[in-house]
Tab-separated table of C-alpha atoms in Angstrom:
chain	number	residue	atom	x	y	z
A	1	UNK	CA	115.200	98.451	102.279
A	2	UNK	CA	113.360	99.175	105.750
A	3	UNK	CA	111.182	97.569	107.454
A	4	UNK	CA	107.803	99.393	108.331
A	5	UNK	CA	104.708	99.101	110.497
A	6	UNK	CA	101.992	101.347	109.577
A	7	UNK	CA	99.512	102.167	112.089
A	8	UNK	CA	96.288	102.097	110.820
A	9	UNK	CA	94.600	100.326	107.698
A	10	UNK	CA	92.329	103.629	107.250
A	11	UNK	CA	92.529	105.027	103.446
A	12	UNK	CA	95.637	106.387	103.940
A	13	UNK	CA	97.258	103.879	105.941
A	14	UNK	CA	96.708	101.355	103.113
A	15	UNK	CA	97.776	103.800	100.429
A	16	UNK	CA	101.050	103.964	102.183
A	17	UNK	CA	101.449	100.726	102.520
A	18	UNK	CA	100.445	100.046	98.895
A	19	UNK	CA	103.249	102.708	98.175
A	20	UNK	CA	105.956	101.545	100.334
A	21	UNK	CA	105.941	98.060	98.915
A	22	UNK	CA	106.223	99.034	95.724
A	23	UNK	CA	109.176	100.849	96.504
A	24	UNK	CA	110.552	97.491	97.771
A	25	UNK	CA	110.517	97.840	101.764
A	26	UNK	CA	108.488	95.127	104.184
A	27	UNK	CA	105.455	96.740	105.161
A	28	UNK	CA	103.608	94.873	108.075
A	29	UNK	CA	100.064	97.290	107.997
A	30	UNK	CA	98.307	96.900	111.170
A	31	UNK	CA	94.372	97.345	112.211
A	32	UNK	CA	93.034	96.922	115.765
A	33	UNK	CA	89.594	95.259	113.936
A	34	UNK	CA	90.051	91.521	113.084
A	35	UNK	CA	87.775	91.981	110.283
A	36	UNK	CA	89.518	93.957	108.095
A	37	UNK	CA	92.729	92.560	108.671
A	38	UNK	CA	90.851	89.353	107.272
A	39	UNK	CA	89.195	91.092	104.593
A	40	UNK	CA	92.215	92.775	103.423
A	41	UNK	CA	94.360	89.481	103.323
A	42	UNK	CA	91.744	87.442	101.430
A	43	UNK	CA	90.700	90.213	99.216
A	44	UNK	CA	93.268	92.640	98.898
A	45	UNK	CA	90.823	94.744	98.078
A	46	UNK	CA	89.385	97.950	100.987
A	47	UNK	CA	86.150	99.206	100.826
A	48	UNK	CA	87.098	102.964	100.909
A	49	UNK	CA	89.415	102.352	98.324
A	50	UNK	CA	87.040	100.802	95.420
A	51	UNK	CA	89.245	99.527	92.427
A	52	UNK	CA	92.635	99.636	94.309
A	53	UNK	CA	94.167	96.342	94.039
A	54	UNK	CA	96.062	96.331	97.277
A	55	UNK	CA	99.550	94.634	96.931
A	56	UNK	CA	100.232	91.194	97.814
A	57	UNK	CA	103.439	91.784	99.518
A	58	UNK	CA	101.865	93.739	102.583
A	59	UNK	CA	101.553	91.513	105.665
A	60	UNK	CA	98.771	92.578	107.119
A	61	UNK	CA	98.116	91.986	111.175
A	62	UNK	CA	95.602	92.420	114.156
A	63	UNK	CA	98.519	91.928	116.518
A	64	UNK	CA	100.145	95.420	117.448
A	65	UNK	CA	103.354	93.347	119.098
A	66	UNK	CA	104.533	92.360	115.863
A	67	UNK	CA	103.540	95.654	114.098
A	68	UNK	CA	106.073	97.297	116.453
A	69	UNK	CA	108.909	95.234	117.105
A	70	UNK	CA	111.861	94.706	114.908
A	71	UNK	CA	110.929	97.324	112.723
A	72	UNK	CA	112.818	100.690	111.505
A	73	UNK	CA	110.311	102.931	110.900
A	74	UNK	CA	106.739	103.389	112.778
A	75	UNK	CA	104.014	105.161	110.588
A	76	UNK	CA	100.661	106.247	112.772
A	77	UNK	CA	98.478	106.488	110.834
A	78	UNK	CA	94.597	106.841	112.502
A	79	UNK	CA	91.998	109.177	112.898
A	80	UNK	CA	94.106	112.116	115.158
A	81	UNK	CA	91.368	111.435	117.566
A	82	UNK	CA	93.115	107.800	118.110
A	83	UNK	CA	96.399	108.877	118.281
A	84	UNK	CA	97.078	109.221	121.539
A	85	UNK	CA	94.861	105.697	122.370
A	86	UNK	CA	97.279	103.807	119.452
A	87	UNK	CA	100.471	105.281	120.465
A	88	UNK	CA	99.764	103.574	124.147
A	89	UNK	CA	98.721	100.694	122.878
A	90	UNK	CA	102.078	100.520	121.110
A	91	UNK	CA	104.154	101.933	123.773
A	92	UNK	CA	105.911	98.689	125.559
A	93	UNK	CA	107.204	97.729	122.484
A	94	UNK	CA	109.009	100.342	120.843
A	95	UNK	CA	112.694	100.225	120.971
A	96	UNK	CA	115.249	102.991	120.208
A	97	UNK	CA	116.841	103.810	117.492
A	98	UNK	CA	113.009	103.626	115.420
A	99	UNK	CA	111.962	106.623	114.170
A	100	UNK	CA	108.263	107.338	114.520
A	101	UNK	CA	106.322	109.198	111.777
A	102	UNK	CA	102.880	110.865	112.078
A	103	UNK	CA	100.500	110.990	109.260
A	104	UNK	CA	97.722	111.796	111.391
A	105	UNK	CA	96.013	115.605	110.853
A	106	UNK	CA	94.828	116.883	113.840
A	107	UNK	CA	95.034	119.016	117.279
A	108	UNK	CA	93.958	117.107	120.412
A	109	UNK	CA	90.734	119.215	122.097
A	110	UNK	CA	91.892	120.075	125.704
A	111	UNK	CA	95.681	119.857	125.482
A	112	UNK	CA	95.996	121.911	121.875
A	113	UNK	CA	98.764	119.157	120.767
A	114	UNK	CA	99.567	118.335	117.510
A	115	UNK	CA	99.525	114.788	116.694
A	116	UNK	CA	103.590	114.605	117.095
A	117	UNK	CA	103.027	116.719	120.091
A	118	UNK	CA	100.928	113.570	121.887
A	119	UNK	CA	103.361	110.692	120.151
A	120	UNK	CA	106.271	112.681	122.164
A	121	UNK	CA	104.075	112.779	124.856
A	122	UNK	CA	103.071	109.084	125.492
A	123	UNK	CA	106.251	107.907	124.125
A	124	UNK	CA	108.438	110.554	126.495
A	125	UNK	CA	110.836	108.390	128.402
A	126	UNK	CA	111.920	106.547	125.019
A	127	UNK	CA	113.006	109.617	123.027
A	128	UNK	CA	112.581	108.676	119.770
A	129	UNK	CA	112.538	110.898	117.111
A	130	UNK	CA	109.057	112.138	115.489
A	131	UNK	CA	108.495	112.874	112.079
A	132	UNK	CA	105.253	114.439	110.621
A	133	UNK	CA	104.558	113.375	106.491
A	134	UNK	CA	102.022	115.498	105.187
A	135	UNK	CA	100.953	117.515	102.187
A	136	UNK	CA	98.374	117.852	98.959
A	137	UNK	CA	97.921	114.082	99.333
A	138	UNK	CA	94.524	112.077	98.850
A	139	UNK	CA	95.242	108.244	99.648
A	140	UNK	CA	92.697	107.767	96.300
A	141	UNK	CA	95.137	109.147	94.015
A	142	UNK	CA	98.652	107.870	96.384
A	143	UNK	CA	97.232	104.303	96.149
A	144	UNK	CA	97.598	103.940	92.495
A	145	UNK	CA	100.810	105.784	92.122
A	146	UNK	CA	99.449	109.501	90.576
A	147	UNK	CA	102.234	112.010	91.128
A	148	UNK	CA	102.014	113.546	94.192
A	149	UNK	CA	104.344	115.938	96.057
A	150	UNK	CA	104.610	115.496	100.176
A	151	UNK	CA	106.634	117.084	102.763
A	152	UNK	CA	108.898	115.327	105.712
A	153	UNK	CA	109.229	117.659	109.007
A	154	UNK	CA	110.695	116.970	111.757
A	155	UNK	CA	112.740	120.101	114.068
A	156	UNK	CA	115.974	117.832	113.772
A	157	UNK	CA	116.598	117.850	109.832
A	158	UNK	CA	118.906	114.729	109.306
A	159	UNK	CA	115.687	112.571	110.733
A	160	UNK	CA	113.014	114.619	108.059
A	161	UNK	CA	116.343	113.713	105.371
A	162	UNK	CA	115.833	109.808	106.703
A	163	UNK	CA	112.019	109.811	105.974
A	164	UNK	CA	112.606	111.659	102.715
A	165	UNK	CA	114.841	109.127	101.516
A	166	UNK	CA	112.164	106.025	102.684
A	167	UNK	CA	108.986	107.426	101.423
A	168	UNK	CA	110.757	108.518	98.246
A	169	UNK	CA	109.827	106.798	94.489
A	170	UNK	CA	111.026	108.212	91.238
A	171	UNK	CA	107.807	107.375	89.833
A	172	UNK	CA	105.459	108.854	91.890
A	173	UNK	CA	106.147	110.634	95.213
A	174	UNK	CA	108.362	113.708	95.386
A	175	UNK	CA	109.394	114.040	99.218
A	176	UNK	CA	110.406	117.374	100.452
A	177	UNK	CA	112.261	118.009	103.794
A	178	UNK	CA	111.114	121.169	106.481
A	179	UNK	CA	112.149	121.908	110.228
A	180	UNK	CA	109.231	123.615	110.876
A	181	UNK	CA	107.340	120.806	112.003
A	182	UNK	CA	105.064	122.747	114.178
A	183	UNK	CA	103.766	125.005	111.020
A	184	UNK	CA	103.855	121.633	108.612
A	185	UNK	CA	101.386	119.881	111.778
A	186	UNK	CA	98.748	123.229	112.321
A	187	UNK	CA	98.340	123.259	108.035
A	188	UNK	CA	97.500	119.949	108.195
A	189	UNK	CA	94.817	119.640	111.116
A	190	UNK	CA	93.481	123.510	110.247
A	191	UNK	CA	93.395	122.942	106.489
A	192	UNK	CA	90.480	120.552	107.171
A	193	UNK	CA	87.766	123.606	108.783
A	194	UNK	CA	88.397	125.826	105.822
A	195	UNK	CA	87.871	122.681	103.395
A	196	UNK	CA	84.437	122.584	105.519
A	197	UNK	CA	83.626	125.909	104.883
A	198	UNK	CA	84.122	126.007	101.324
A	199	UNK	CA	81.932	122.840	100.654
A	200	UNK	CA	79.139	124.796	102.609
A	201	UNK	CA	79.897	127.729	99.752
A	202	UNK	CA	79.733	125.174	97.281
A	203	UNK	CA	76.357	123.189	98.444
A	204	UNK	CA	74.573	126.667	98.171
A	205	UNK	CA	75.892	126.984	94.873
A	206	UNK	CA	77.732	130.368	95.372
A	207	UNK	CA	80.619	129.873	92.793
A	208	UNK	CA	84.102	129.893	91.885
A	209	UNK	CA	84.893	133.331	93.651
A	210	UNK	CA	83.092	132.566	96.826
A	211	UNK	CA	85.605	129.393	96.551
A	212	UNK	CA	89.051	131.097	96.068
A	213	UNK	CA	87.862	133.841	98.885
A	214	UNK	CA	87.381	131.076	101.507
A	215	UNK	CA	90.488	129.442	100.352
A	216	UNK	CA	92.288	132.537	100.495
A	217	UNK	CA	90.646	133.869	103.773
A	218	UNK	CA	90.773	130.944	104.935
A	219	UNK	CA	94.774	130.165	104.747
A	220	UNK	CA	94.923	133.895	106.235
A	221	UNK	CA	93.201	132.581	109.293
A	222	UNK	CA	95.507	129.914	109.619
A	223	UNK	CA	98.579	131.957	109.106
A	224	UNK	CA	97.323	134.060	112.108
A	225	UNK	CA	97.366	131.183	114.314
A	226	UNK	CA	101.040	129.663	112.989
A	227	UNK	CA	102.659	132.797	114.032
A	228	UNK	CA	100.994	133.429	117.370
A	229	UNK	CA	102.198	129.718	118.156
A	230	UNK	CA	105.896	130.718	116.629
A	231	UNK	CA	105.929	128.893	113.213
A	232	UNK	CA	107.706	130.052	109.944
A	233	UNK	CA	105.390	131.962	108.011
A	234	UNK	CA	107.029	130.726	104.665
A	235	UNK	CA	105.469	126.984	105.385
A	236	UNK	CA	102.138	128.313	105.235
A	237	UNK	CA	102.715	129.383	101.207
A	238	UNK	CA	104.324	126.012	101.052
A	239	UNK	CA	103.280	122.307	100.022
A	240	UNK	CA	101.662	122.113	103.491
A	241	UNK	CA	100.014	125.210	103.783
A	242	UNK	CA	98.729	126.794	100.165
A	243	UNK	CA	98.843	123.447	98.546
A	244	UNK	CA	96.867	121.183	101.000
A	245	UNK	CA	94.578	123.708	101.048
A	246	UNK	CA	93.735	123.681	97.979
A	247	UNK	CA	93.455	119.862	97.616
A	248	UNK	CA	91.361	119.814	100.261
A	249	UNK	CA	88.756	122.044	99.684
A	250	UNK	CA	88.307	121.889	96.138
A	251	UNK	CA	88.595	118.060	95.912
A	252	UNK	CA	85.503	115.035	94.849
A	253	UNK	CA	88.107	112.705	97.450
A	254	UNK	CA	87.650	115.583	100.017
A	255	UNK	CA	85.397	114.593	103.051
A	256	UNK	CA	85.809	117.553	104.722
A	257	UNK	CA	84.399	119.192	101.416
A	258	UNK	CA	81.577	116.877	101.372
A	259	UNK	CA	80.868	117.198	104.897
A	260	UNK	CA	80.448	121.228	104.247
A	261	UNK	CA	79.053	120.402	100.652
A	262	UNK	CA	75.983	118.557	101.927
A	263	UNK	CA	75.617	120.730	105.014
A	264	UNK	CA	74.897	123.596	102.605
A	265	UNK	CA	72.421	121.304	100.877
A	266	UNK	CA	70.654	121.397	104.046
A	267	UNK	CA	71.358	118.057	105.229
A	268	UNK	CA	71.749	117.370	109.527
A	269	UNK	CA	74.879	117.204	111.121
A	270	UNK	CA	73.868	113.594	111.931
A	271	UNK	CA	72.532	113.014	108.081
A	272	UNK	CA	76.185	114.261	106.645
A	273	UNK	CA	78.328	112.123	108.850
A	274	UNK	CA	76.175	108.934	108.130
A	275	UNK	CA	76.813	109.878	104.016
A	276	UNK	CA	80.242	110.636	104.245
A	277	UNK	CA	81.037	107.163	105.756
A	278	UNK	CA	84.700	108.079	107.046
A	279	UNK	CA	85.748	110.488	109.639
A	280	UNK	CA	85.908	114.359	109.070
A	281	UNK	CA	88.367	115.614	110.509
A	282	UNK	CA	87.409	118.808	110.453
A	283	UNK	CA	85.162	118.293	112.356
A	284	UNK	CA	87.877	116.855	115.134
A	285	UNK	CA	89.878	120.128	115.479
A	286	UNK	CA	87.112	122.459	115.509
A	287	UNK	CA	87.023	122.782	119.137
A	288	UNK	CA	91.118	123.102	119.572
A	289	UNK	CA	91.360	125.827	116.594
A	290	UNK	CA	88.813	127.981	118.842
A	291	UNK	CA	90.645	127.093	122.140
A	292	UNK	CA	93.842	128.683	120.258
A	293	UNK	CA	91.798	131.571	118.959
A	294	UNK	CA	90.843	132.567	122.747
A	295	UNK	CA	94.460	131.733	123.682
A	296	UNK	CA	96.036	133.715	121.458
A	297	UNK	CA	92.993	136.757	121.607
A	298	UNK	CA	92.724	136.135	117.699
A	299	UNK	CA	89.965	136.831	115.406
A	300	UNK	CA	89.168	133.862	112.702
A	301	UNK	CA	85.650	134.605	111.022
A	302	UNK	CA	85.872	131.519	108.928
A	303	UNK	CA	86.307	129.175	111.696
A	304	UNK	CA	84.012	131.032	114.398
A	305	UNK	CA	81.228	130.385	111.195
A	306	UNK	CA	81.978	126.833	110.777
A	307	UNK	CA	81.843	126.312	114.684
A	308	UNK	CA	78.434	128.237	115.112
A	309	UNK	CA	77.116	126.200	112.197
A	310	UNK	CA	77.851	122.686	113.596
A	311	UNK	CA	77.000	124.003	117.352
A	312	UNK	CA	73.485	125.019	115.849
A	313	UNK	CA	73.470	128.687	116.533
A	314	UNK	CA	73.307	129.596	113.148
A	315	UNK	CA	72.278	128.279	109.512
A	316	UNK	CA	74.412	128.376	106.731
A	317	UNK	CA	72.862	130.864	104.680
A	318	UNK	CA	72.842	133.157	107.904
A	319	UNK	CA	76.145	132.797	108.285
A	320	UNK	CA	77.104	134.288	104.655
A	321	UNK	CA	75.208	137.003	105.316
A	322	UNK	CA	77.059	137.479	108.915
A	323	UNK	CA	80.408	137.386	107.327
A	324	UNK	CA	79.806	140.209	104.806
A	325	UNK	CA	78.027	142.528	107.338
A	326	UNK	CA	81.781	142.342	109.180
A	327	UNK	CA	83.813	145.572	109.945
A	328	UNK	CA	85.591	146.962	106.142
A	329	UNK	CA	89.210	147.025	106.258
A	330	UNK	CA	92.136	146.810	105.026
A	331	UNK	CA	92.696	143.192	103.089
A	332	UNK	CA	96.450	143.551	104.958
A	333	UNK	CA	95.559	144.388	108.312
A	334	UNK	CA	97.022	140.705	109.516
A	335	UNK	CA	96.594	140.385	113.159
């Protein structure tokens, strides 16, 4: 068994932790606010995570020293906006032979890195291996151990293989391996604008085949931008790609749904975040997936919409109108 510090006592941070204990490793689950640390210790119980009993076995800890140290396996797990802020904070006391894994969705605004991308990054003169865990997985269902089907990347196999066999249980988590770790990482921070787009859809009530064409539309859009970066275009029909999709935008645990749900009910920018309660992450890579769009001289009318919406150049309904007055063409015409 393996000793693990998680990152992060977010929904999914806790899930994990939940999960990893049960498998029988020492999970040390780490959160930079006093508060919840105490909270969680006392209660085993999180308040994004109502009627989860949380496992007694986690240790839980406000002190990021001993969340590092001596362990075998580093799991960030924060917002992707914190990533790079956490993975300093944790830098003096890493140590090789760890291996790091991300869990974090997202592409840092300014220098268009994936969240493995900025661990490497901060953590460059240790060279530690990264892995990136991610997949169809909402920390609601995770926490209480509903089956659920995940995929470890990393560009060096054997150290995905390692991760696959940690994060495995026979009863509820099916771990599968991929070296594209690039194409796993852009599914899982993109994913999160097309969820946004179908809630909008689905706040002004448009229906099952508005749904699917978003979805569908949507996953073309980030196909484009996999391939102009060099990823494998079979991750994108994959676990990652098709199937976190999916999840995403279809799902009541979705916040990136809700976010776009109750922005096509008419509510403020300001008015959804305050209901949602959690970060939307979304939201977070929205400027990054248009900085790759002008990169790469792309054309995503999905995302542009969902950008103009939450910049306040255009209204939701407008926006539906906009995308069907587009150019016809061919449904194969790809880039």
């Amino acid at each position: 068994m393996k000793k693990i510090g998680i990152l992060g006592a977010g929904t999914w941070g806790t899930a994990l932790a939940n999960l990893l204990t049960g498998i029988g490793h020492h999970v040390t689950l780490w959160s930079k606010f006093p508060e919840d640390v105490e909270t969680l210790t006392n209660t085993h119980t999180h308040r994004n995570l109502p009627g989860v009993e949380i496992s007694d076995k986690i240790y839980f800890s406000n002190d990021i020293e001993e969340s590092v140290k001596g362990k075998d396996v580093i799991v960030i797990a924060t917002p992707s906006v914190y990533v790079r802020e956490t993975t300093a904070l944790a830098r003096p006391f890493f140590s090789s032979n760890q291996i790091v894994v991300t869990v974090s969705k997202g592409i840092e605004e300014g220098t268009l890195m994936t969240t493995s991308e900025i661990i490497h990054d901060v953590l460059k003169d240790k060279d530690l291996p990264v892995v990136a865990l991610s997949g169809p997985t909402h920390a609601e269902e995770v926490a209480i151990g509903l089956p659920t089907l995940i995929v470890s990347a990393c560009e060096d196999i054997k150290y995905a293989e390692i991760i696959q066999n940690v994060f495995y249980s026979s009863k509820c988590l099916r771990v599968y391996t991929n070296d594209d770790i690039l194409g796993v990482e852009l599914c899982g921070a993109l994913k999160n604008i097309i969820a946004i787009a179908v809630g909008m859809s689905d706040g002004l009530g448009y229906g099952d085949n508005a749904r699917a064409a978003l979805i569908t539309r949507g996953l073309r859009e980030i196909t484009k931008i996999g391939l102009a970066m060099g990823a494998n275009i079979n991750t994108f029909s994959g676990l990652t790609g098709i199937g976190d999709i999916v999840v995403t935008a279809t799902s009541a645990h979705s916040r990136n749904h809700k976010a776009g749900y109750l922005l096509g009910q008419g509510y403020s920018l300001e008015e959804t975040l305050e209901k949602v309660g959690m970060v939307v992450e979304g939201l977070n890579s929205l400027e990054a997936a248009i900085e790759l769009e002008k990169k790469f001289n792309l054309t995503l009318p999905i995302i542009d919409t969902v950008y103009a919406i939450i910049q306040g150049k255009t209204d939701v309904k407008e926006s539906v109108t906009a995308l069907f007055a587009r150019k016809k063409q061919n449904e194969l015409n790809f880039l």
